[in-house]
PDB file of C-alpha atoms in Angstrom:
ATOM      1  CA  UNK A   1     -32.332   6.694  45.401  1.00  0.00           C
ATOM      2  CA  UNK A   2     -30.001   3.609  44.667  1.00  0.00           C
ATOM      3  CA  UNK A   3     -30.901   3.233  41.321  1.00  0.00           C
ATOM      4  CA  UNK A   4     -29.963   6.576  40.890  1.00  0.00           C
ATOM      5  CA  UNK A   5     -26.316   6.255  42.513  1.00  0.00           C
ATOM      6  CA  UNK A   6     -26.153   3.424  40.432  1.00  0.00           C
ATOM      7  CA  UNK A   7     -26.988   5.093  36.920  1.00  0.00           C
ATOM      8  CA  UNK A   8     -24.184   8.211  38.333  1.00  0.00           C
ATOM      9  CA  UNK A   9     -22.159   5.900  39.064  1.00  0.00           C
ATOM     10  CA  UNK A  10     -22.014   3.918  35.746  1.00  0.00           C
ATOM     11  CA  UNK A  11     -21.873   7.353  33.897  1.00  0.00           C
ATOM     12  CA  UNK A  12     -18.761   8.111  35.491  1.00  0.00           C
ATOM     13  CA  UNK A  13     -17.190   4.567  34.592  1.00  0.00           C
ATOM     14  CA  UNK A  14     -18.199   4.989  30.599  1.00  0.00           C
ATOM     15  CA  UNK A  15     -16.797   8.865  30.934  1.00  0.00           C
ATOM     16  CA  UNK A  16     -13.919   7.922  32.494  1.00  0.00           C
ATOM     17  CA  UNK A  17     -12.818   5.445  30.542  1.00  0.00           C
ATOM     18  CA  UNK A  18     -13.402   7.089  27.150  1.00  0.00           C
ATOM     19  CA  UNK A  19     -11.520   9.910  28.293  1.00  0.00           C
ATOM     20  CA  UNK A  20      -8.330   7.164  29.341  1.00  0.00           C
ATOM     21  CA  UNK A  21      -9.262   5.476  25.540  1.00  0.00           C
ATOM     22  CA  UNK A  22      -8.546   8.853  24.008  1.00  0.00           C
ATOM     23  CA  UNK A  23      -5.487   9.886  25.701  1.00  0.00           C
ATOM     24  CA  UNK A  24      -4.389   6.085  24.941  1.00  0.00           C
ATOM     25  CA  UNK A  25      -4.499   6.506  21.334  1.00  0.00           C
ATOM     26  CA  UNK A  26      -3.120   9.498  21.137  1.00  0.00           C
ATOM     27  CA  UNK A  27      -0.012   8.812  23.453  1.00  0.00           C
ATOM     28  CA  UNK A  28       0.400   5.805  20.878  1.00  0.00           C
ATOM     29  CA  UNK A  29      -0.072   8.211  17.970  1.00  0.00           C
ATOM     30  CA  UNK A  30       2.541  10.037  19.093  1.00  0.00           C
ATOM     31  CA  UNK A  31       5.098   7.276  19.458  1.00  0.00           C
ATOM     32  CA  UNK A  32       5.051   5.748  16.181  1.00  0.00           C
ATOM     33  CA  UNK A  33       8.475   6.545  14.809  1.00  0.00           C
ATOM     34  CA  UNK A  34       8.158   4.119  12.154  1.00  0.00           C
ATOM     35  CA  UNK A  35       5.632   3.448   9.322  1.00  0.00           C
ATOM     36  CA  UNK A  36       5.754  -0.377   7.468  1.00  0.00           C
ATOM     37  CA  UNK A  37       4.708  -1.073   3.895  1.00  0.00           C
ATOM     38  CA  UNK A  38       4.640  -4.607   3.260  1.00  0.00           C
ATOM     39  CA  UNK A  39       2.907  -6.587   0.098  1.00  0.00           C
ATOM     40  CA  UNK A  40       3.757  -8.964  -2.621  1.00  0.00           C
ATOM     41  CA  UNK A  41       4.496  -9.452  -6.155  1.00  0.00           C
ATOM     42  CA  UNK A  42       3.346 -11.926  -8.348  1.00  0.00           C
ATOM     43  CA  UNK A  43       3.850 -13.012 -11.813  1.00  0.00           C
ATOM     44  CA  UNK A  44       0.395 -13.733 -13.730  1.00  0.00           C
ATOM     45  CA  UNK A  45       0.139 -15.814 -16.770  1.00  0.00           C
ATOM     46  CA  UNK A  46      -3.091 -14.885 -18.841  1.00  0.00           C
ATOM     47  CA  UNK A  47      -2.573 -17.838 -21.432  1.00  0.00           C
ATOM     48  CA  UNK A  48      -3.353 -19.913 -18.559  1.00  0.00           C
ATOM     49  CA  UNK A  49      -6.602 -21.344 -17.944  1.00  0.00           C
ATOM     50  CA  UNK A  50      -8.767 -19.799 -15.579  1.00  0.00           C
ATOM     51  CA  UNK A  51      -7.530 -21.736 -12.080  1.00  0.00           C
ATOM     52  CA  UNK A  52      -3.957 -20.929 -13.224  1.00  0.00           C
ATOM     53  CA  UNK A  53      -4.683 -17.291 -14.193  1.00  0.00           C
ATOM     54  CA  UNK A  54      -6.729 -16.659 -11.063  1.00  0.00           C
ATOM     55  CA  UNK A  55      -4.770 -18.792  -8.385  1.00  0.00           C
ATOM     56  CA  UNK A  56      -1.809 -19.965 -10.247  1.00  0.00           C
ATOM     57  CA  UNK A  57       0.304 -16.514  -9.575  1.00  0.00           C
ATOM     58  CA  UNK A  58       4.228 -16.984  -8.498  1.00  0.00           C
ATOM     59  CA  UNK A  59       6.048 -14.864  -6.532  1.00  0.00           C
ATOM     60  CA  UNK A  60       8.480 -12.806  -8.583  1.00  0.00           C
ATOM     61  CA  UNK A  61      12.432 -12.581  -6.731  1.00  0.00           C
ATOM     62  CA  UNK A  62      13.715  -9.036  -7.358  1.00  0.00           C
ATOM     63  CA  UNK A  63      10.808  -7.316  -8.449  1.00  0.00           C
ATOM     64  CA  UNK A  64      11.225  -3.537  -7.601  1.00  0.00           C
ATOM     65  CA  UNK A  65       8.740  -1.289  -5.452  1.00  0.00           C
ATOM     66  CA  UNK A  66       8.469   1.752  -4.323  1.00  0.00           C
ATOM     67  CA  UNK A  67       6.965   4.579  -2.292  1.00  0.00           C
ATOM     68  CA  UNK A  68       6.438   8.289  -2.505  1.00  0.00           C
ATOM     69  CA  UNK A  69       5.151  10.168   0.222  1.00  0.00           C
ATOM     70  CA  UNK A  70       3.350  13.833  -0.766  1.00  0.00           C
ATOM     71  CA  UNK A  71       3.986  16.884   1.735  1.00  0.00           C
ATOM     72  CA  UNK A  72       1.233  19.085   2.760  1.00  0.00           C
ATOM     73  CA  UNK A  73       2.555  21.347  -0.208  1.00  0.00           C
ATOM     74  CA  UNK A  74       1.711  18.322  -2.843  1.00  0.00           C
ATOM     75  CA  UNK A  75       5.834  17.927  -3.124  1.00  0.00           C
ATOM     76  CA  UNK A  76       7.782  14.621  -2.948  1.00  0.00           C
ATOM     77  CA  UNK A  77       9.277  14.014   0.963  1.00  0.00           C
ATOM     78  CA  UNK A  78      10.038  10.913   0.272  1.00  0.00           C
ATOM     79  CA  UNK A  79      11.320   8.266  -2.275  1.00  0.00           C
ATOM     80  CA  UNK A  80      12.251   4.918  -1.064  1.00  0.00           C
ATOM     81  CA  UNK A  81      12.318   1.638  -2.649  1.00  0.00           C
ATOM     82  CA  UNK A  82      12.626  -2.052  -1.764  1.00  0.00           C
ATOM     83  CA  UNK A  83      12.958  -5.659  -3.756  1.00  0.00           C
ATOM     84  CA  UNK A  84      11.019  -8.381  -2.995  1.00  0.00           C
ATOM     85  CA  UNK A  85      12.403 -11.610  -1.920  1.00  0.00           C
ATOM     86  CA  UNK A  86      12.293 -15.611  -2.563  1.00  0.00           C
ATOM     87  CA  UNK A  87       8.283 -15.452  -1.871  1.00  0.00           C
ATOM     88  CA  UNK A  88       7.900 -12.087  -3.937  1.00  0.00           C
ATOM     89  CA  UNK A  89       7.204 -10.381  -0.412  1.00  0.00           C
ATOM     90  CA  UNK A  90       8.451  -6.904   0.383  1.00  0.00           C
ATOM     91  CA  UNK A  91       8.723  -4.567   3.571  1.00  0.00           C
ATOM     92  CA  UNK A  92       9.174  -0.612   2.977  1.00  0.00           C
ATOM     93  CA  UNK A  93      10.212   0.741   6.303  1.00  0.00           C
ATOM     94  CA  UNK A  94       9.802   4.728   6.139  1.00  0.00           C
ATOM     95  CA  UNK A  95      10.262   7.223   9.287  1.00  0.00           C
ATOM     96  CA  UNK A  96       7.684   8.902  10.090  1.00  0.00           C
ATOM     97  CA  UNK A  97       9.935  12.206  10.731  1.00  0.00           C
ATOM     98  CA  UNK A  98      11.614  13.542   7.920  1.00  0.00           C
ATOM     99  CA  UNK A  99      14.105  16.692   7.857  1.00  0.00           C
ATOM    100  CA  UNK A 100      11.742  17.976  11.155  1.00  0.00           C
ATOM    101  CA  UNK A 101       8.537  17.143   9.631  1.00  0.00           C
ATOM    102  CA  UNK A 102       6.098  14.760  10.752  1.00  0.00           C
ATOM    103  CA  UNK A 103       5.057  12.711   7.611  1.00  0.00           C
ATOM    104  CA  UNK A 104       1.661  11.567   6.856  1.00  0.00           C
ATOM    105  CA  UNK A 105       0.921   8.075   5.474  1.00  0.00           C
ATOM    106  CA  UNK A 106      -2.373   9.114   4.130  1.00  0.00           C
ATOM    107  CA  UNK A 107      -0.167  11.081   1.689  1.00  0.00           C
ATOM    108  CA  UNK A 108       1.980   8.311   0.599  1.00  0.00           C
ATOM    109  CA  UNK A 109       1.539   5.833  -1.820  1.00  0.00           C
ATOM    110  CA  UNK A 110       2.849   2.563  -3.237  1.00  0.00           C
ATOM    111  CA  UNK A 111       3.512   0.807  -6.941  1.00  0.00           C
ATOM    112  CA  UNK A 112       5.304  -1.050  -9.159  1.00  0.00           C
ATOM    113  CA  UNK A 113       8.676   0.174 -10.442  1.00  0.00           C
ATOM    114  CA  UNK A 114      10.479  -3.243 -12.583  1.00  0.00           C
ATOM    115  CA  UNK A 115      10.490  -6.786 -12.692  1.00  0.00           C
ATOM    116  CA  UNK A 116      13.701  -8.811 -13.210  1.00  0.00           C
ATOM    117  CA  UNK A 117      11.774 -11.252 -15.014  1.00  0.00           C
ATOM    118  CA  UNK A 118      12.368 -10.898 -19.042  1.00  0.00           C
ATOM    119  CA  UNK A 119       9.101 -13.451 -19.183  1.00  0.00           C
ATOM    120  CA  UNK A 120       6.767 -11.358 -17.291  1.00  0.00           C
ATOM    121  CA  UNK A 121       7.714  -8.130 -17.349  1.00  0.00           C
ATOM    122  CA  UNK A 122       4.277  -6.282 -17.906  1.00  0.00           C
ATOM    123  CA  UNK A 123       2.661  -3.836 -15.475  1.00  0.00           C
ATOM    124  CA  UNK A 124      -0.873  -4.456 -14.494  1.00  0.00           C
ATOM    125  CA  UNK A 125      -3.190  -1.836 -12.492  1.00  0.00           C
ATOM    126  CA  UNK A 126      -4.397  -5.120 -10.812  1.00  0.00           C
ATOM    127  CA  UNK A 127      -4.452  -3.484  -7.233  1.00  0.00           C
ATOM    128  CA  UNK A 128      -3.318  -0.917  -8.678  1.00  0.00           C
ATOM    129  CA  UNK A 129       0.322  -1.665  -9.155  1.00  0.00           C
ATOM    130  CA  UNK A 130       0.691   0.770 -12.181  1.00  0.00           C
ATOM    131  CA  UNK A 131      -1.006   3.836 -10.960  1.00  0.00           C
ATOM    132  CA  UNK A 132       0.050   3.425  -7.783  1.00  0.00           C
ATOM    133  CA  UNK A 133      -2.347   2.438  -3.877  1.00  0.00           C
ATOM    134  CA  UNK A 134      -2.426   5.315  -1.095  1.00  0.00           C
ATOM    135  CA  UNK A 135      -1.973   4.217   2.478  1.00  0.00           C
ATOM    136  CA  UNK A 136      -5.446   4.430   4.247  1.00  0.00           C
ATOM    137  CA  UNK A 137      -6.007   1.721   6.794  1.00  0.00           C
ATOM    138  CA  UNK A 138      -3.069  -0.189   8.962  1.00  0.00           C
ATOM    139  CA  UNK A 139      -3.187  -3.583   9.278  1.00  0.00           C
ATOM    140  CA  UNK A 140      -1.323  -3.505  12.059  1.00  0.00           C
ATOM    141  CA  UNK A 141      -0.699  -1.119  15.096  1.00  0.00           C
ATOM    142  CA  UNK A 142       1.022  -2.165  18.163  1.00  0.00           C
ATOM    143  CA  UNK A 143       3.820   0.169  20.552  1.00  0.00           C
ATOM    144  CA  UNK A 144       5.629   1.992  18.372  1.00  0.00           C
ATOM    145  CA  UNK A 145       4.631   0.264  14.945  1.00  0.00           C
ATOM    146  CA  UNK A 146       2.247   1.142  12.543  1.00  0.00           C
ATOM    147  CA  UNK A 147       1.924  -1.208   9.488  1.00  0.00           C
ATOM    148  CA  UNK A 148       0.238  -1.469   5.735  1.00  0.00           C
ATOM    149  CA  UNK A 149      -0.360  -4.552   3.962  1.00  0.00           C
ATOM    150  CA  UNK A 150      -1.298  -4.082   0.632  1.00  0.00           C
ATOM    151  CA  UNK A 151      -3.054  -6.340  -1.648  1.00  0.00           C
ATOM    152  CA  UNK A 152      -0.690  -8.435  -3.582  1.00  0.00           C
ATOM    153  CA  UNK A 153       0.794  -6.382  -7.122  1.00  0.00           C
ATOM    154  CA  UNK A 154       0.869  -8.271 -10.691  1.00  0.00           C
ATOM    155  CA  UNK A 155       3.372  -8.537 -13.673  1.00  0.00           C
ATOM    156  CA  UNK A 156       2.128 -10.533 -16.384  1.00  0.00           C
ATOM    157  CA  UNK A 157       4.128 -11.993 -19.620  1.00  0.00           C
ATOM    158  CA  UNK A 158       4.531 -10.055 -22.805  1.00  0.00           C
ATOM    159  CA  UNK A 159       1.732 -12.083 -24.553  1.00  0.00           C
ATOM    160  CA  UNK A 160      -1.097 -10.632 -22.218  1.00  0.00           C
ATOM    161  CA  UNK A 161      -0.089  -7.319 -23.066  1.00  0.00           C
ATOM    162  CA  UNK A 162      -2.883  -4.993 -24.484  1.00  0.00           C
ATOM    163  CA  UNK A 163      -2.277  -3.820 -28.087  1.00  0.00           C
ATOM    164  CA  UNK A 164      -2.807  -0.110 -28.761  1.00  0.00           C
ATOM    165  CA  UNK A 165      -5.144  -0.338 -31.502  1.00  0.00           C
ATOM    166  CA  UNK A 166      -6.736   3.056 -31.212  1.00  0.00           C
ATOM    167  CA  UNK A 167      -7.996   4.580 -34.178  1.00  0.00           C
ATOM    168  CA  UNK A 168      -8.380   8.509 -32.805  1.00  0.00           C
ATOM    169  CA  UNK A 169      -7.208  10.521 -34.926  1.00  0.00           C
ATOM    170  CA  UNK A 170      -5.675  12.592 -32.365  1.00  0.00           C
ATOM    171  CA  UNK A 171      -2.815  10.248 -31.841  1.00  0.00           C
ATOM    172  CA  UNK A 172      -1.067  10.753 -35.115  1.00  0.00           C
ATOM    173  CA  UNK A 173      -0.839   7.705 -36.727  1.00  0.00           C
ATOM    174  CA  UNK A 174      -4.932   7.985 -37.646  1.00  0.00           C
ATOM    175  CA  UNK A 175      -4.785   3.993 -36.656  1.00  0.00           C
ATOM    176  CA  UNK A 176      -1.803   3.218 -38.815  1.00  0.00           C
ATOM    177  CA  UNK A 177       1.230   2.495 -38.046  1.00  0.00           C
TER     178      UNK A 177
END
């Protein structure tokens, strides 16, 4: 018979405080007011060797990013932008209501717009700078603060740049040009 108060009486603990767990999150949910997007940008040299390509990146100072957040509708809400600093870092700060409307961060996303820097001035897709990174996980989420780190963005110099040397004839210059 105690055993069996016992095994009620944990039941009602677990219960209890998954219910308290719920309501927690989404009494936090509710509060957020404001949605950070922070990240960096780097400048990649590919005509370095390996160790300087791969860990050799420098922050670029000025570099330009942005974010566009989707409505439900598949419309642009939002357009903001930021520039990065001394350390190439930047920190989009979007609120999360907009003209009445709750926005969602799954719908937004995050790229490259221009680098400052005449000697590395390329777009990569590393991290997908180009094309652009949705919001999916926070990093961080604390009171009324929800915030996305995303992995760092790359510019590279005008050496590393890709040639278009496509010989489809579809293009219209049939590989010449």
């Amino acid at each position: 018979m105690r055993g069996m108060a016992m095994l009620i009486f944990a039941v009602l603990l677990i219960v209890m405080g998954c219910t308290q767990t719920a309501d927690a999150s989404n009494y936090e949910e509710s509060k957020i007011k404001t949605i950070h997007v922070g990240g960096k940008v780097l400048c990649q040299d590919c005509t370095q060797g390996w160790n300087e390509w791969v860990h050799g990146a420098k922050p670029i100072k000025g570099g330009k990013v942005s974010v566009t957040c989707m409505g439900e509708r598949s419309r642009v809400v939002y357009y903001g932008s930021d520039l990065t600093d001394e350390k190439g870092q930047f920190n989009l700060i979007i609120n999360k209501n907009i003209n009445g409307k709750e926005l969602k961060a799954k719908l937004c996303s995050v790229r490259l717009v221009s680098s400052p820097d005449a000697t590395c001035n390329i777009l990569t897709n590393f991290a997908g700078g180009r094309t652009g990174v949705k919001l999916n996980r926070p990093s961080l989420m604390y009171r009324d603060l929800v915030k996305y780190t995303i992995d760092p963005f790359f510019y590279t110099t005008p050496m590393c740049e890709k040639p278009d040397t496509d010989d489809h004839p579809d293009n219209g210059h049939g590989g010449h040009y």
